[in-house]
XYZ file of C-alpha atoms in Angstrom:
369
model
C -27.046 -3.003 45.277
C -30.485 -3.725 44.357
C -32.680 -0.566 44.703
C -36.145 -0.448 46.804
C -38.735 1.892 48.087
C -40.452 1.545 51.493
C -43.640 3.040 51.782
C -44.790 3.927 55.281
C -48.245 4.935 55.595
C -50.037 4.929 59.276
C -53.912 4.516 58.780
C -55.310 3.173 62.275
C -53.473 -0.026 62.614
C -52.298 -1.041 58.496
C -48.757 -0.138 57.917
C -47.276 -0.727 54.033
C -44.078 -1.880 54.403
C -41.602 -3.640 51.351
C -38.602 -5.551 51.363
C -35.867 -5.722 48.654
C -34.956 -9.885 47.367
C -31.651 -8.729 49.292
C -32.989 -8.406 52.848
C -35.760 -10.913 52.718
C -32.763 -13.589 52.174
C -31.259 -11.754 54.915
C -34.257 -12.018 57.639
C -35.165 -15.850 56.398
C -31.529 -17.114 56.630
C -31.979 -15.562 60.294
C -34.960 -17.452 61.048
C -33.831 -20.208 59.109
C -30.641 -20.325 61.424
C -30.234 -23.048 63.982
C -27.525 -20.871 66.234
C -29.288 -17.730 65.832
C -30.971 -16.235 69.360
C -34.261 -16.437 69.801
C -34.727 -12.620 70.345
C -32.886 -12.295 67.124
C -35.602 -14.910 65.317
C -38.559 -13.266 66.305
C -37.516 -9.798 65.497
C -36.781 -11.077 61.980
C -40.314 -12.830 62.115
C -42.060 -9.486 63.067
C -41.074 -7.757 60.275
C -41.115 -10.559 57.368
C -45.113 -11.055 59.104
C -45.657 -7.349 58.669
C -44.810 -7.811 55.015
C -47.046 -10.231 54.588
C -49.886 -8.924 56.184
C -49.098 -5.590 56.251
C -51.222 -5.317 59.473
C -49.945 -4.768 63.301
C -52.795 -6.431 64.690
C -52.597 -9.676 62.825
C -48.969 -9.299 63.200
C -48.922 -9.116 66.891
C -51.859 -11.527 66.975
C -50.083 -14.108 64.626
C -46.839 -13.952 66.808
C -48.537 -13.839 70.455
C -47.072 -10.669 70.909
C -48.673 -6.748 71.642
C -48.787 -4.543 68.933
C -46.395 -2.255 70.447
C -43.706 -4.270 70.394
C -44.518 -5.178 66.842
C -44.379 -1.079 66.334
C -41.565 -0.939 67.860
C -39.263 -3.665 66.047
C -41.043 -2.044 62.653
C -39.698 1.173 63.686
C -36.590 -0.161 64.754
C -35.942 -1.843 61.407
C -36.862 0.989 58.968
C -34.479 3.333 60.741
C -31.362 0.815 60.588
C -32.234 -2.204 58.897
C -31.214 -5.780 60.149
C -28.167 -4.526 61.792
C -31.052 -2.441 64.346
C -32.487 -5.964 65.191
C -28.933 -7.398 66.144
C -28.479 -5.080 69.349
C -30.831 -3.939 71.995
C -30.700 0.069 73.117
C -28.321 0.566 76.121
C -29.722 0.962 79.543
C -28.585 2.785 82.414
C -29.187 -0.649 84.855
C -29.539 -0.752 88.201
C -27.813 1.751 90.587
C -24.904 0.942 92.579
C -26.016 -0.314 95.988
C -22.424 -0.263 97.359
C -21.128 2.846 98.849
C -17.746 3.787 97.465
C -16.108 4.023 100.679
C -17.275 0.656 101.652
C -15.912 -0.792 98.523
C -12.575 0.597 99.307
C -12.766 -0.654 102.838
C -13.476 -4.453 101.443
C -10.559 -4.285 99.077
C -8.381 -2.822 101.738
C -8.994 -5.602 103.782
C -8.855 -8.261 100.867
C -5.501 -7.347 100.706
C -4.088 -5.963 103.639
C -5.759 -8.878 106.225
C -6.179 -12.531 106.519
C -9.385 -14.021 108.085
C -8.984 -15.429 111.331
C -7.846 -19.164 111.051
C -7.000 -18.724 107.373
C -4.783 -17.964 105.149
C -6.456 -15.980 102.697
C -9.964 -14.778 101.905
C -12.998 -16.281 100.157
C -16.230 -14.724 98.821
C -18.124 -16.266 102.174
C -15.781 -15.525 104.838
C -15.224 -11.643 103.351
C -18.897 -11.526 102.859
C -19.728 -12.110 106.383
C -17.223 -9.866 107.633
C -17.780 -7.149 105.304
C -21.643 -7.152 105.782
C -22.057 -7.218 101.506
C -23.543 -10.424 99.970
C -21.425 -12.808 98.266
C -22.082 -11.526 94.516
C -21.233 -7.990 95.681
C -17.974 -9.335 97.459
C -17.723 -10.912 93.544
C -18.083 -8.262 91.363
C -15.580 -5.753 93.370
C -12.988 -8.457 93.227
C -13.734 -8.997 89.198
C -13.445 -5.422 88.891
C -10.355 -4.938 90.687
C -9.153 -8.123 89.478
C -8.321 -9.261 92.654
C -7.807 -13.579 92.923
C -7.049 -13.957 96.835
C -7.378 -17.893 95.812
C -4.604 -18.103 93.404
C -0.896 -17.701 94.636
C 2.668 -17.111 93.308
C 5.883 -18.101 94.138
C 8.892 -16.236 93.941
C 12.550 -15.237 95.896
C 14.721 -12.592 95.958
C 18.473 -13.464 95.560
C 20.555 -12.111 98.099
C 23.854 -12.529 96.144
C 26.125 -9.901 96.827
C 26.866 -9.984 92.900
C 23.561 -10.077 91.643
C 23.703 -6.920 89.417
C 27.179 -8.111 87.853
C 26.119 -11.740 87.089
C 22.467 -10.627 85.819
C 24.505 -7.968 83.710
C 26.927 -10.512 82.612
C 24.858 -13.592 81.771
C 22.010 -11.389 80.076
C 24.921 -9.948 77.713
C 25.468 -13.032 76.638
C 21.680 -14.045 75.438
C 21.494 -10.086 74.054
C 24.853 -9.809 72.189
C 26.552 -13.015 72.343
C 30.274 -12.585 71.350
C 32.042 -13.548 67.821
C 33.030 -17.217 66.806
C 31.561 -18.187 70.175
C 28.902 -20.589 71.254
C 27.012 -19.842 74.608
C 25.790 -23.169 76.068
C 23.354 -22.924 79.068
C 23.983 -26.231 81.017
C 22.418 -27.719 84.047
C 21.612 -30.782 85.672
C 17.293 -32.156 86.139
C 18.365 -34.305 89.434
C 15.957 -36.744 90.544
C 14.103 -37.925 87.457
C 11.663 -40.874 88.438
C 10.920 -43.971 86.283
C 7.376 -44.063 87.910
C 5.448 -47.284 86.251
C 1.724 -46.514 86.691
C -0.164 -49.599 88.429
C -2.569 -50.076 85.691
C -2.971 -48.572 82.014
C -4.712 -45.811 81.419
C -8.318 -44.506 79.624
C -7.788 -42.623 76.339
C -9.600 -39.244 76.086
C -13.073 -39.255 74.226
C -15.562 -36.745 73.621
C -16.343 -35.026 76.895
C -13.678 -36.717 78.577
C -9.838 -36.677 79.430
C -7.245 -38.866 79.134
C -6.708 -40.902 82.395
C -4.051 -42.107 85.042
C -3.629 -43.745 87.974
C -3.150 -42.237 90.631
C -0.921 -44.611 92.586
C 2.540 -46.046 90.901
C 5.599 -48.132 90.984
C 9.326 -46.538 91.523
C 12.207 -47.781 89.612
C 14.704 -45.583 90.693
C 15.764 -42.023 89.537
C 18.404 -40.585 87.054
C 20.045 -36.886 86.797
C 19.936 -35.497 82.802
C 22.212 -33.077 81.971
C 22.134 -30.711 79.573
C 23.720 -27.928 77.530
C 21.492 -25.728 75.520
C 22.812 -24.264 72.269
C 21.396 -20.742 72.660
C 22.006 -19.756 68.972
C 20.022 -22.422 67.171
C 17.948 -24.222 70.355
C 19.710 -27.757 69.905
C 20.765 -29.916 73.200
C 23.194 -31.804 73.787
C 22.397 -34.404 77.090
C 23.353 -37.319 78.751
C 21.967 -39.785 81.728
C 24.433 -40.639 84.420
C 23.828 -42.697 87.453
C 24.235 -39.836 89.752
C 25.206 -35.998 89.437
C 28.773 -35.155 91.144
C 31.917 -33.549 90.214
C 32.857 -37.039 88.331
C 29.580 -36.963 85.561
C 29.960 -33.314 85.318
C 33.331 -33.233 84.155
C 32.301 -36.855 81.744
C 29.436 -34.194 80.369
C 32.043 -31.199 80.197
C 34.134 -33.821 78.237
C 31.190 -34.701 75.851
C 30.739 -31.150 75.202
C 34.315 -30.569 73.946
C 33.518 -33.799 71.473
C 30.632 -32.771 70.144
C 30.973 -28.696 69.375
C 33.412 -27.564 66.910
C 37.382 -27.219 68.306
C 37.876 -24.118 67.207
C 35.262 -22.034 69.169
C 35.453 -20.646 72.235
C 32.599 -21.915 74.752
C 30.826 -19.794 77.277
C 28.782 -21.948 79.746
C 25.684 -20.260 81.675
C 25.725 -22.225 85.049
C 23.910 -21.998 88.539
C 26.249 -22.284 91.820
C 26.203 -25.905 92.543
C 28.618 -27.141 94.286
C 30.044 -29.594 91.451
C 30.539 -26.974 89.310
C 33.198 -25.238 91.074
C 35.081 -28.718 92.844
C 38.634 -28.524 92.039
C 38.983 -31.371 89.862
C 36.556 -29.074 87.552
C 38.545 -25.788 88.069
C 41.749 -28.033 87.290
C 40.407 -29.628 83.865
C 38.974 -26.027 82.889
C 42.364 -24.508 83.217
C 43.710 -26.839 80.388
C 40.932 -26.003 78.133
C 40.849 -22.902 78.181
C 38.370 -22.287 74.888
C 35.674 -23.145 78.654
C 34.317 -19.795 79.964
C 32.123 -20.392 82.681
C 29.617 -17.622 83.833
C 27.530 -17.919 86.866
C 23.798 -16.844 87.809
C 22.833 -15.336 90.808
C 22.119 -17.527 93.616
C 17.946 -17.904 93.949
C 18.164 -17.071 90.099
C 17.863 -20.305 88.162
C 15.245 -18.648 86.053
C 17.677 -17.191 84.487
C 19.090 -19.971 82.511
C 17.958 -20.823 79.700
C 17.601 -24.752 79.953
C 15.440 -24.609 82.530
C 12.706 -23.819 79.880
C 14.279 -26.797 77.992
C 13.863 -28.911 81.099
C 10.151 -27.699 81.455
C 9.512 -28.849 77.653
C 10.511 -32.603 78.605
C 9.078 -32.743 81.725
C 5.879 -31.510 79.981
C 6.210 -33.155 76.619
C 7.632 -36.827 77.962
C 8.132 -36.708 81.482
C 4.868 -36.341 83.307
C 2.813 -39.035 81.874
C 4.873 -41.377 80.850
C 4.967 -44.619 82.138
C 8.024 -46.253 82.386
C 8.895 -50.112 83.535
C 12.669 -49.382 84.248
C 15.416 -47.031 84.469
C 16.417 -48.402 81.151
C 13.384 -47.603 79.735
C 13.304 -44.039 81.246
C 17.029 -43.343 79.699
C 15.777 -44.447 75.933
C 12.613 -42.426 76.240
C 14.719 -39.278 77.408
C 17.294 -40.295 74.395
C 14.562 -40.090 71.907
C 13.169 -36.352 73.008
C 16.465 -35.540 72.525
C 17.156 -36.996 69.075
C 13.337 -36.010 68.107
C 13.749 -32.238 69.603
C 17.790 -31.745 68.044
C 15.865 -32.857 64.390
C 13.894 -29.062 64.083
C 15.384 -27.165 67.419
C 13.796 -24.142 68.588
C 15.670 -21.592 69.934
C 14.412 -20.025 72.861
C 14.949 -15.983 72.562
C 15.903 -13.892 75.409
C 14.356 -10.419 75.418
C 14.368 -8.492 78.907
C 17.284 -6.256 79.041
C 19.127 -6.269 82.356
C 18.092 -2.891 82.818
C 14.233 -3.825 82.934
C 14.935 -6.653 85.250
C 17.129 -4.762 88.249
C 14.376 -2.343 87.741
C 11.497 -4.599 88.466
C 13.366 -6.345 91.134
C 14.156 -3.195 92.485
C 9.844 -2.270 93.219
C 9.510 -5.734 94.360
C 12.281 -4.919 97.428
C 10.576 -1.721 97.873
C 7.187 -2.913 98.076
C 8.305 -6.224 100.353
C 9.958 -3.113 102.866
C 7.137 -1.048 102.756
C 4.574 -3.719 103.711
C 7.239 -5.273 106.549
């Protein structure tokens, strides 16, 4: 650390003031800087001037600035050096204009109301109702963090069994049982082989890739798919439709295609295929097939659905396809690609923390009903 003395002496307006080779590379590389703010720049300025002419009234004069600010930046810089430039003092700002009480009231009705002939609120409609201007209406909602535009979706499952499936499946993803695969298996019905009516713009700087709007239909075709929950791998297949018949083809390519000698536990939602008594029939003769059901309204809690939202993200969505053969090789391809270097995706709410949250949700939905 190279060693200096500054010299302060105040005789009318001269003021001595030295710099070490160290922070007068410092202050230049500031003004030298392209991306540096300009309040930043000419505080730097200030004092490298006052080194140089060692004089606040040239200083000030040089810069087009009054000498007290020129005092001030000096001052500023002797007591903390260039970090004391970087950051202005804190200031109390502007009192708040908006009663407390009347804040309250605004967010009380924000969430508790709906503005007549809408659904929800805005920043004008709640303005004009609450008698605040718009950027008041703002900053309360920031604050609270309160988004009366934006909207969820959820639902409730009303299965009588709900605790003892959740319980049941989640066991499975937390403590899966020995020399034992658990598959998660569903079908994605209604897949379209939508053509898009002309080809699209790449992306370029300050722009997006583009796509028609408007499109072609060549049909649709059901994938189903069994999700290895140990490693991430899938194991899928396209069939012309999705009844009892393709389910028990895809139950049949599953027994083909994982090792005899484990036992198979299948997470499944409650469609009606999977239950038909052709199914129940062939599952009694293999009996290494346990099947275990999800709650009805609960299909977030099987695991290929996030596999399903990869594809539809990764390949589905816009892709362009010319034919239902077309579709079925692209969708072949994600598979072999994805089953190369599988992901597994990992399970980590305990059942506990989930009839628990559930569990406020039905309270809240009661209270406000």
């Amino acid at each position: 650390m190279s060693q200096h003395i500054v010299v302060r002496v105040r005789l009318y307006n001269m003021v001595l003031l030295s710099l070490s080779e160290e922070e007068r590379c410092g202050l230049e590389g500031i003004v030298r800087r392209g991306t540096a703010e300009h309040r930043l720049v000419r505080r730097a300025k200030i004092v490298l001037e006052l080194v140089s002419s060692q004089s606040l009234v040239a200083t000030a004069s040089k810069l087009g600035i009054n000498r007290e600010q020129v005092a001030l930046w000096r001052d500023r810089y002797l007591a903390g050096g260039i970090s004391a430039l970087e950051r202005d003092r804190a200031r109390s700002g502007r009192p708040k204009q908006i009663r407390p009480d009347k804040e309250e009231a605004v967010l009380t009705l924000t969430r508790m109301t709906r503005p007549e002939g809408g659904t929800h609120w805005s920043v004008r409609t709640m303005a004009a109702v609450a008698g605040v201007s718009k950027a008041s209406v703002q900053r309360m909602w920031a604050a609270h963090g309160i988004k009366p535009h934006l909207i969820r979706t959820f639902k409730l499952s009303k299965d009588p069994r709900f605790e003892e499936k959740l319980v049941d499946v989640v066991g499975l993803y937390l403590d899966p049982p020995e020399r034992a695969l658990v598959l998660c298996v569903d079908e994605k019905s209604q897949i379209q082989a939508l053509d898009r009516t002309q080809k699209g713009l790449p992306m370029k700087k300050g722009r997006c890739a583009t796509m028609t709007h408007d499109y072609r239909r060549h049909g649709t075709t059901p994938l189903f798919a069994a999700l290895n929950v140990l490693d991430g791998s899938v194991i899928g297949s396209c069939k012309e439709q999705h009844r009892h018949q393709e389910f028990l083809a895809f139950l049949r390519q599953i027994d083909r295609k994982t090792p005899g000698e484990l036992d198979l536990h299948l997470v499944l939602d409650n469609y009606a295929t999977h239950q038909y008594p052709a199914v129940k029939a062939w599952l009694e003769e293999h009996s290494r097939f346990h099947l275990h059901f999800v709650p009805t309204s609960c299909s977030w809690l099987n695991l290929v659905e996030r596999f399903f939202a990869l594809i539809t993200t990764k390949r589905i969505r816009r892709g362009s396809f010319s034919s239902m053969r077309e579709l079925e090789v692209e969708i072949r391809d994600f598979l072999r690609v994805h089953n190369a270097d599988p992901k597994p995706f990992k399970w980590t709410a305990s059942a506990e923390a989930i009839i628990e949250k559930i569990g406020r949700c039905r309270e809240t939905i009661e209270t406000l009903h």
